[in-house]
Every structure is written in C-alpha cells, then in structure tokens.
Short mmCIF file of C-alpha atoms and ligand atoms in Angstrom, two decimals:
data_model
loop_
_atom_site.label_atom_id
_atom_site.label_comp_id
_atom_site.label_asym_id
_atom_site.label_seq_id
_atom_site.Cartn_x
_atom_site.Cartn_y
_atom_site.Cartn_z
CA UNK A 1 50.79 -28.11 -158.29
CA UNK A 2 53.91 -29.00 -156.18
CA UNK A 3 54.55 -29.27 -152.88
CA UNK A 4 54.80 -26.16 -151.52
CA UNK A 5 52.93 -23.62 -149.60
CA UNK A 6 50.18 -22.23 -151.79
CA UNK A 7 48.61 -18.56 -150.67
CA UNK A 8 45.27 -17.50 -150.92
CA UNK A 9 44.78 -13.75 -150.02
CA UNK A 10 41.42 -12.60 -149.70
CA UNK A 11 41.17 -8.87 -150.58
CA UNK A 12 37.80 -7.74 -148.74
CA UNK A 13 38.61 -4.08 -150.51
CA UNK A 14 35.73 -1.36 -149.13
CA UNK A 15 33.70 -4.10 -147.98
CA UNK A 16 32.98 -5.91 -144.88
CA UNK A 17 31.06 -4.94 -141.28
CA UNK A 18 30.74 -6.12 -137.94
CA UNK A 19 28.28 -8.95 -139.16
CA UNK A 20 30.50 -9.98 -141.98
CA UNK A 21 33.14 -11.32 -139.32
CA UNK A 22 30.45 -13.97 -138.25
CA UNK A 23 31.00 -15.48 -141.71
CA UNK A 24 35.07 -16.00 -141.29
CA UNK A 25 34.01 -18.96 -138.90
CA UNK A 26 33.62 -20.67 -141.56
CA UNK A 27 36.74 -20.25 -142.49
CA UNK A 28 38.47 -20.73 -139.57
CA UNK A 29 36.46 -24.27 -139.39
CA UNK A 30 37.46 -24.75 -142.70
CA UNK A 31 41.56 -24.09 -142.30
CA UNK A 32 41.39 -26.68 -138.95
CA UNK A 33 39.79 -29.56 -140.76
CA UNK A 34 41.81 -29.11 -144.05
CA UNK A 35 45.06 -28.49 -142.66
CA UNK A 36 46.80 -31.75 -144.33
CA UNK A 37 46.59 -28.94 -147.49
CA UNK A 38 49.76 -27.01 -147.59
CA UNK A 39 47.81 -23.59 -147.93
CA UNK A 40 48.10 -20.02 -146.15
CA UNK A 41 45.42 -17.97 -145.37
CA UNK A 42 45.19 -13.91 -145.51
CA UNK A 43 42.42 -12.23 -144.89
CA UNK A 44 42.55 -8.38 -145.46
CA UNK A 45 39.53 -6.85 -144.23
CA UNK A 46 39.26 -2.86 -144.27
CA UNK A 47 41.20 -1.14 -141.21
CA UNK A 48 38.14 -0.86 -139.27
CA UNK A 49 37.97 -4.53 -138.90
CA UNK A 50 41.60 -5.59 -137.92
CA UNK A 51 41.32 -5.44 -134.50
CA UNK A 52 38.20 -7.70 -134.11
CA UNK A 53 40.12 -10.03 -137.24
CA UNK A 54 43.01 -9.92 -135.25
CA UNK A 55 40.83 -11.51 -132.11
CA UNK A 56 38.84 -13.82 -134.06
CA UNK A 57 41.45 -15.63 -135.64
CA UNK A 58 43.72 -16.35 -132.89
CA UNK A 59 44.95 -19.63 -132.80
CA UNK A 60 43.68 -20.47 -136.13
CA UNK A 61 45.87 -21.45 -139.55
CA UNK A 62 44.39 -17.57 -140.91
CA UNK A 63 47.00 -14.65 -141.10
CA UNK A 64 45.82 -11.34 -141.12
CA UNK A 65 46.81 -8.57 -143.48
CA UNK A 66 46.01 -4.96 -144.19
CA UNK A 67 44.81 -3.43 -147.65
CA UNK A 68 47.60 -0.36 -147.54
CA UNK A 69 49.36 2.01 -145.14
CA UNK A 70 50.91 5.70 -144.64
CA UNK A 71 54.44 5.90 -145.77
CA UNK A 72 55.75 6.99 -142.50
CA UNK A 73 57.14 4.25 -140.50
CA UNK A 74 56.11 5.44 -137.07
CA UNK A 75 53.09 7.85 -135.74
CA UNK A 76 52.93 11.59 -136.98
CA UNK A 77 50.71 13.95 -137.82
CA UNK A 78 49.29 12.72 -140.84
CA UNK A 79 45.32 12.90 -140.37
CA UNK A 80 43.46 9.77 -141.29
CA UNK A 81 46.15 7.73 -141.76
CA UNK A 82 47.72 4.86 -140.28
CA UNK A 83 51.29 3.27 -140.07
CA UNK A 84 53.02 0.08 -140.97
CA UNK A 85 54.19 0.31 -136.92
CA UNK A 86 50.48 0.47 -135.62
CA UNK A 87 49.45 -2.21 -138.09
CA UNK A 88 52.17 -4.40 -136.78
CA UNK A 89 50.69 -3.77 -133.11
CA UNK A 90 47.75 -5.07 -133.51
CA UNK A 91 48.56 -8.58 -135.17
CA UNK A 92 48.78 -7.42 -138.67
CA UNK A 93 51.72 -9.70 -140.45
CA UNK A 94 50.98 -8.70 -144.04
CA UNK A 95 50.16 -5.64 -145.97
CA UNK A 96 49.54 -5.21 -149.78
CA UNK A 97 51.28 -2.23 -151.21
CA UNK A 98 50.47 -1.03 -154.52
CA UNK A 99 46.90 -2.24 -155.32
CA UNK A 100 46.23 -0.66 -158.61
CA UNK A 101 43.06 0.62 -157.08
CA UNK A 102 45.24 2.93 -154.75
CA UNK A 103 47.83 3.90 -157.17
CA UNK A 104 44.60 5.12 -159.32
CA UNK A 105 43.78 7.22 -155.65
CA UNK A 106 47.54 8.68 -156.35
CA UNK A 107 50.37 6.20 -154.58
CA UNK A 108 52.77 7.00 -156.92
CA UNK A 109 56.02 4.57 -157.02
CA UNK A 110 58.10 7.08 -154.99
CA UNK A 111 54.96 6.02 -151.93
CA UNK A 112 54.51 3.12 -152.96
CA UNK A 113 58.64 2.67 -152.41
CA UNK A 114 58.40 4.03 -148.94
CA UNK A 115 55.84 2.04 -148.44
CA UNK A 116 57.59 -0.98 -148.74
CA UNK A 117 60.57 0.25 -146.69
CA UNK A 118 58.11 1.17 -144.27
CA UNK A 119 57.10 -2.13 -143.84
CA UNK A 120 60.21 -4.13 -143.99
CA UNK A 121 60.89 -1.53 -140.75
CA UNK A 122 58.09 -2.70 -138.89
CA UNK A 123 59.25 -6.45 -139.77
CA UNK A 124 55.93 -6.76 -141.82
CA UNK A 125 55.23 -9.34 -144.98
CA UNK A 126 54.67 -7.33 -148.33
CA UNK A 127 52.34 -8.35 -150.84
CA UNK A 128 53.56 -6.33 -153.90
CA UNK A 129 51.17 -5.70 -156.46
CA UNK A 130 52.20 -4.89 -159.90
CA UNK A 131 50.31 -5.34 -163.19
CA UNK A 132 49.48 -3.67 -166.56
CA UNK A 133 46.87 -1.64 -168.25
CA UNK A 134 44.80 -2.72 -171.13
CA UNK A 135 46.59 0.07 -173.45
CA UNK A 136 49.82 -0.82 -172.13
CA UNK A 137 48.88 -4.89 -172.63
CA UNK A 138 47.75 -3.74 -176.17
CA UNK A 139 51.42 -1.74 -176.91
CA UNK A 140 53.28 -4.66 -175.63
CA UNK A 141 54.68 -2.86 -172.89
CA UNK A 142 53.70 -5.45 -170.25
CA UNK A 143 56.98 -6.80 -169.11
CA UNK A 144 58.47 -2.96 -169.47
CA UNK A 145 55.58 -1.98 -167.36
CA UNK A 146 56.11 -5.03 -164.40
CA UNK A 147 60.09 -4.15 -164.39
CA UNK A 148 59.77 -0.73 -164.20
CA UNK A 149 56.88 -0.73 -161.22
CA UNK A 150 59.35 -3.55 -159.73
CA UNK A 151 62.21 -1.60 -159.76
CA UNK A 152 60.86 1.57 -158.91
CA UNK A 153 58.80 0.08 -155.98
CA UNK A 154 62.17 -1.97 -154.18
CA UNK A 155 64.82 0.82 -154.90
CA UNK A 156 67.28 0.84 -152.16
CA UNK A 157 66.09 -2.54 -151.37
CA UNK A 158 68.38 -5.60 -151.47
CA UNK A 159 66.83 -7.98 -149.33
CA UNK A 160 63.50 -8.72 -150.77
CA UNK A 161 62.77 -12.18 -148.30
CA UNK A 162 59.38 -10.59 -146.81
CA UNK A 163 58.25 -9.29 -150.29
CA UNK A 164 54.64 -11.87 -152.11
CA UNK A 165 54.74 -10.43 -155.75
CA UNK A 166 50.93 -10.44 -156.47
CA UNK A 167 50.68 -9.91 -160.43
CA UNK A 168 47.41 -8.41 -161.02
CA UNK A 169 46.66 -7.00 -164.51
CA UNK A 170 44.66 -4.13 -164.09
CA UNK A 171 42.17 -5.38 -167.01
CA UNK A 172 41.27 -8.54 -165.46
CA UNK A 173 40.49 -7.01 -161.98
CA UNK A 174 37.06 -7.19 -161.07
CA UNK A 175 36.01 -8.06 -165.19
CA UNK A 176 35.96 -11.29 -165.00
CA UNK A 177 38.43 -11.49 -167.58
CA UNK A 178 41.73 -13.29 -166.74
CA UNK A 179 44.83 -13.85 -169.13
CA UNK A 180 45.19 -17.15 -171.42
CA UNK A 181 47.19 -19.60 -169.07
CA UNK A 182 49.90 -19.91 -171.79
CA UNK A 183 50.44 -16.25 -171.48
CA UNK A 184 50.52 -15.90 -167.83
CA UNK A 185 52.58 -18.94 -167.10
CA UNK A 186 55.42 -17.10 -169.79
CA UNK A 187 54.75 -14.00 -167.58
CA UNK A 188 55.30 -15.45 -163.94
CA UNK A 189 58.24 -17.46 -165.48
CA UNK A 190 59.76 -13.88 -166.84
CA UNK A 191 59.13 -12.15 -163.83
CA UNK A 192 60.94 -14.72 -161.44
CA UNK A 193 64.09 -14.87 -163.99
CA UNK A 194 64.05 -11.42 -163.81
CA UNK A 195 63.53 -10.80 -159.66
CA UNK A 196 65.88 -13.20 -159.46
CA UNK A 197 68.73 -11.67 -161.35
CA UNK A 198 67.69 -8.17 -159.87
CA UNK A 199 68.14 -9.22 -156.21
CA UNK A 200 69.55 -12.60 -155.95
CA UNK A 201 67.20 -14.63 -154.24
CA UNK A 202 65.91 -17.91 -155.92
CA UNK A 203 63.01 -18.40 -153.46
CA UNK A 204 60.64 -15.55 -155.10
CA UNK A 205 56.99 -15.99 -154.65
CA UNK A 206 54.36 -14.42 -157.37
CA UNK A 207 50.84 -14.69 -156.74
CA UNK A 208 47.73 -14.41 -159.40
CA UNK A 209 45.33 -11.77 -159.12
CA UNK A 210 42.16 -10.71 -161.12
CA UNK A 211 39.10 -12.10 -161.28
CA UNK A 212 40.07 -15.23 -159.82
CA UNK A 213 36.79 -17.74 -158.67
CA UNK A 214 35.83 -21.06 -158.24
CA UNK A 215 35.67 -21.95 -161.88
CA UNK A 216 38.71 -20.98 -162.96
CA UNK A 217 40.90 -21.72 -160.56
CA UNK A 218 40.72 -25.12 -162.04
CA UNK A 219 43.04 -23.94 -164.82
CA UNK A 220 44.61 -21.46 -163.06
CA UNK A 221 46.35 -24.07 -160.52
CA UNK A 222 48.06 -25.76 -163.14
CA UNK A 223 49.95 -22.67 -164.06
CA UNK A 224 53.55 -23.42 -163.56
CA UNK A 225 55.26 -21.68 -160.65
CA UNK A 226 52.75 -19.65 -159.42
CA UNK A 227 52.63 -19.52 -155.66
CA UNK A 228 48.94 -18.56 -155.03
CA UNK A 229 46.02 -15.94 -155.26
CA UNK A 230 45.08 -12.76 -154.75
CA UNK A 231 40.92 -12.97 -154.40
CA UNK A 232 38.83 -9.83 -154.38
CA UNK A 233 35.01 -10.07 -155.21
CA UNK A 234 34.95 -13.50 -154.60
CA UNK A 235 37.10 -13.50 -151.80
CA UNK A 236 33.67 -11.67 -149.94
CA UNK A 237 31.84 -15.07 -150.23
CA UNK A 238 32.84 -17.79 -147.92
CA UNK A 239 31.38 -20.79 -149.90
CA UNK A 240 32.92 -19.39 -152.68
CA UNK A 241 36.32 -18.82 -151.03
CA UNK A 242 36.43 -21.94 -149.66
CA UNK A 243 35.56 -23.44 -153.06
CA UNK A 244 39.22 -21.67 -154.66
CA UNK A 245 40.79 -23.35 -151.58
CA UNK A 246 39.70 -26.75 -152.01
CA UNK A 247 39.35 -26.84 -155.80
CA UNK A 248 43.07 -25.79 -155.81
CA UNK A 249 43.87 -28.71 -154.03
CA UNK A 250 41.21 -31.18 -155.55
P1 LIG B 301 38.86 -9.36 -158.16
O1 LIG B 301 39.88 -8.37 -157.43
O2 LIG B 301 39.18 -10.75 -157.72
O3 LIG B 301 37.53 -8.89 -157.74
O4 LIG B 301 39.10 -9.20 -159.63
C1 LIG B 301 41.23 -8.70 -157.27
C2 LIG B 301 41.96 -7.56 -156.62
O5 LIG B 301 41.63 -6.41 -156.86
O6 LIG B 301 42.86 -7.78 -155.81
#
C-alpha cells in the first residue's frame, strides 16, 4: 500500500438500532489511538440513525454517510423520502448512490444520474457504486457494463472531484465470493485509465466492495491502486471492522 489516504466505508444496509450505536465507541476509540494510519472512516447507518451518528461522532476521525437519497435536490412532496439537502443538514458528508441493492428496488441510471447531481448541489461526497452481474461477468461484458453505468450515471457532469468509485460486483456481494486479485487489480487499473480520459482528472479514487472481511483483506490490500473498501456484513461487527482497518495497515 502507498501513502495515501485509504477509505473504509462501512455499509450498515437495513441494519442497525438504537443499541447498535453503543458499539461505534469502539470505533471512535479505535480511530483516536490509531490515527498515525492514514485511513478515513464512513459509517452509513440507515436514515433513522443519522442524527444520533451525526452526535456521536463529533469530534472524532469518523465521517458519516447515508445509504441513498430522493433525486430532488431540495424538499417536495415526495412521501417517504428524503433529500441530498436535508442529509447535508444534519452532518451527512457522504452518500452512496447506486448500490446494486437499490437499483434492483428500481433506481434506474436516469435516478441514479440525478442523484448524483443532486448531491454535488448540496456540496455532498458521492460514493458511486458500479459493478457487474454474474451473466454479464460470464458474457464478458464487465468493462462494457462499468462504462456504460459510469457514463450513464455522470452525464452532464464534468467535474467529478467529490465522486469515491466503489466497484462492487454484484456476485461477490454478500457471497463471500470476491474476484481473483489479478483480475481486479486489471479492472481498477482499466477503470481509472478510462475515468481519467472521460473527465480529466488524474486523482480518481475506486474503492473495493463485496464480501470484503478480515481474512481477505490481507490480499486485497496489496491490490495496486485501489483506494479502499466498501464493507457490508462485516462492516456490522466492530471487532471485525476494526480487524479490516488494522490488518490493512499491518
Ligand atoms: P458485503 O456487502 O460486504 O456484505 O458483501 C457489500 C455491499 O453491499 O456494499
């Protein structure tokens, strides 16, 4: 690993309660003592429990960040929903856009573009998430798939500074299945050639996502250029968050 900032996103999905805050202390203990590590933090707990996040982690090295939002920049009547611009008001900096478990719920790349304008509005991080299918993986339409959801998802975009790319292929989420490192390290490498003759910028970020845990992340470190990890399931645990973190750096 170099020298850089390295990002660990914890992706509590449709889990998490009041007691589980108790167990970010941890955590927050955790970022303090080991803050000679050049790491980042994000915790994205379900709406319900950004406000108290938002409290419990002030004045600690832990971001906060939301799972999703409503395409509308500012308030409307849009029931059950919330916006980028109320997300921002209560000490949200990040939001992931894309999550192939909402585009299966129907955020189609048109939303999922909006989205991200949305966002950028509201002066808000973006962690993109793009990835393939098993049947697309098996057709060898995985870079087709990753350029198309890329350039669908930032249309009308030019400045991409506040976009994370978080490459997640869809059949290693949550099945403990995660891609050769050979294979992935050609990917990231692809994707960052290809972002950065699309927009321009030569400071892209692309995080790892799927199935990532305390025993792989030993190999998954020393892929090249990758600039961190998404962390669902195991994300939930803090021992075994805490373990990705330090292992990373071990
Ligand atoms: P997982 O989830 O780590 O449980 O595979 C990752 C994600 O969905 O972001």
């Amino acid at each position: 690993m170099t020298n850089k900032y390295i990002y660990f996103v914890a992706n509590w999905k449709m889990f998490g309660d009041i007691k589980s805050l108790n167990s970010v202390n941890k955590v927050i203990k955790f970022s303090k003592l080991y803050n000679k590590f050049k790491f980042k933090l994000i915790y994205c707990p379900p709406y319900t429990l950004l406000s108290s996040f938002a409290k419990k982690i002030q004045n600690s090295y832990i971001y906060l960040g939301a799972q999703n939002c409503h395409h509308i920049p500012d308030d409307g009547p849009y029931t059950g929903s919330i916006s980028s611009r109320m997300l921002k008001n209560i000490g949200v900096s990040y939001v992931m856009i894309g999550h192939s478990e909402n585009r299966s719920e129907g955020d189609t790349d048109i939303m999922i573009n909006k989205k991200i304008k949305s966002c950028i509005k509201n002066n808000l991080k973006i962690i993109f998430c793009i990835g393939e299918t098993l049947s697309q993986k098996k057709r060898g339409l995985t870079h087709k798939t990753l350029k198309n959801q890329i350039l669908k998802g930032l249309k009308g975009i030019r400045k991409i500074n506040n976009v994370f790319f978080a490459y997640e292929p869809i059949w290693s989420i949550g099945t403990g299945i995660i891609p050769k490192s050979s294979k992935l390290e050609k990917d990231i490498k692809y994707l960052k050639l290809f972002i950065n003759k699309q927009f321009k910028n030569s400071n892209i970020k692309i995080l790892y996502g799927g199935s990532v845990n305390s025993n792989n992340i030993k190999s998954l470190k020393n892929i090249n250029n990758i600039d961190g990890f998404l962390v669902g399931g195991a994300s939930q645990n803090t021992k075994k968050f805490i373990d990705i973190v330090k292992k990373t750096f071990n």
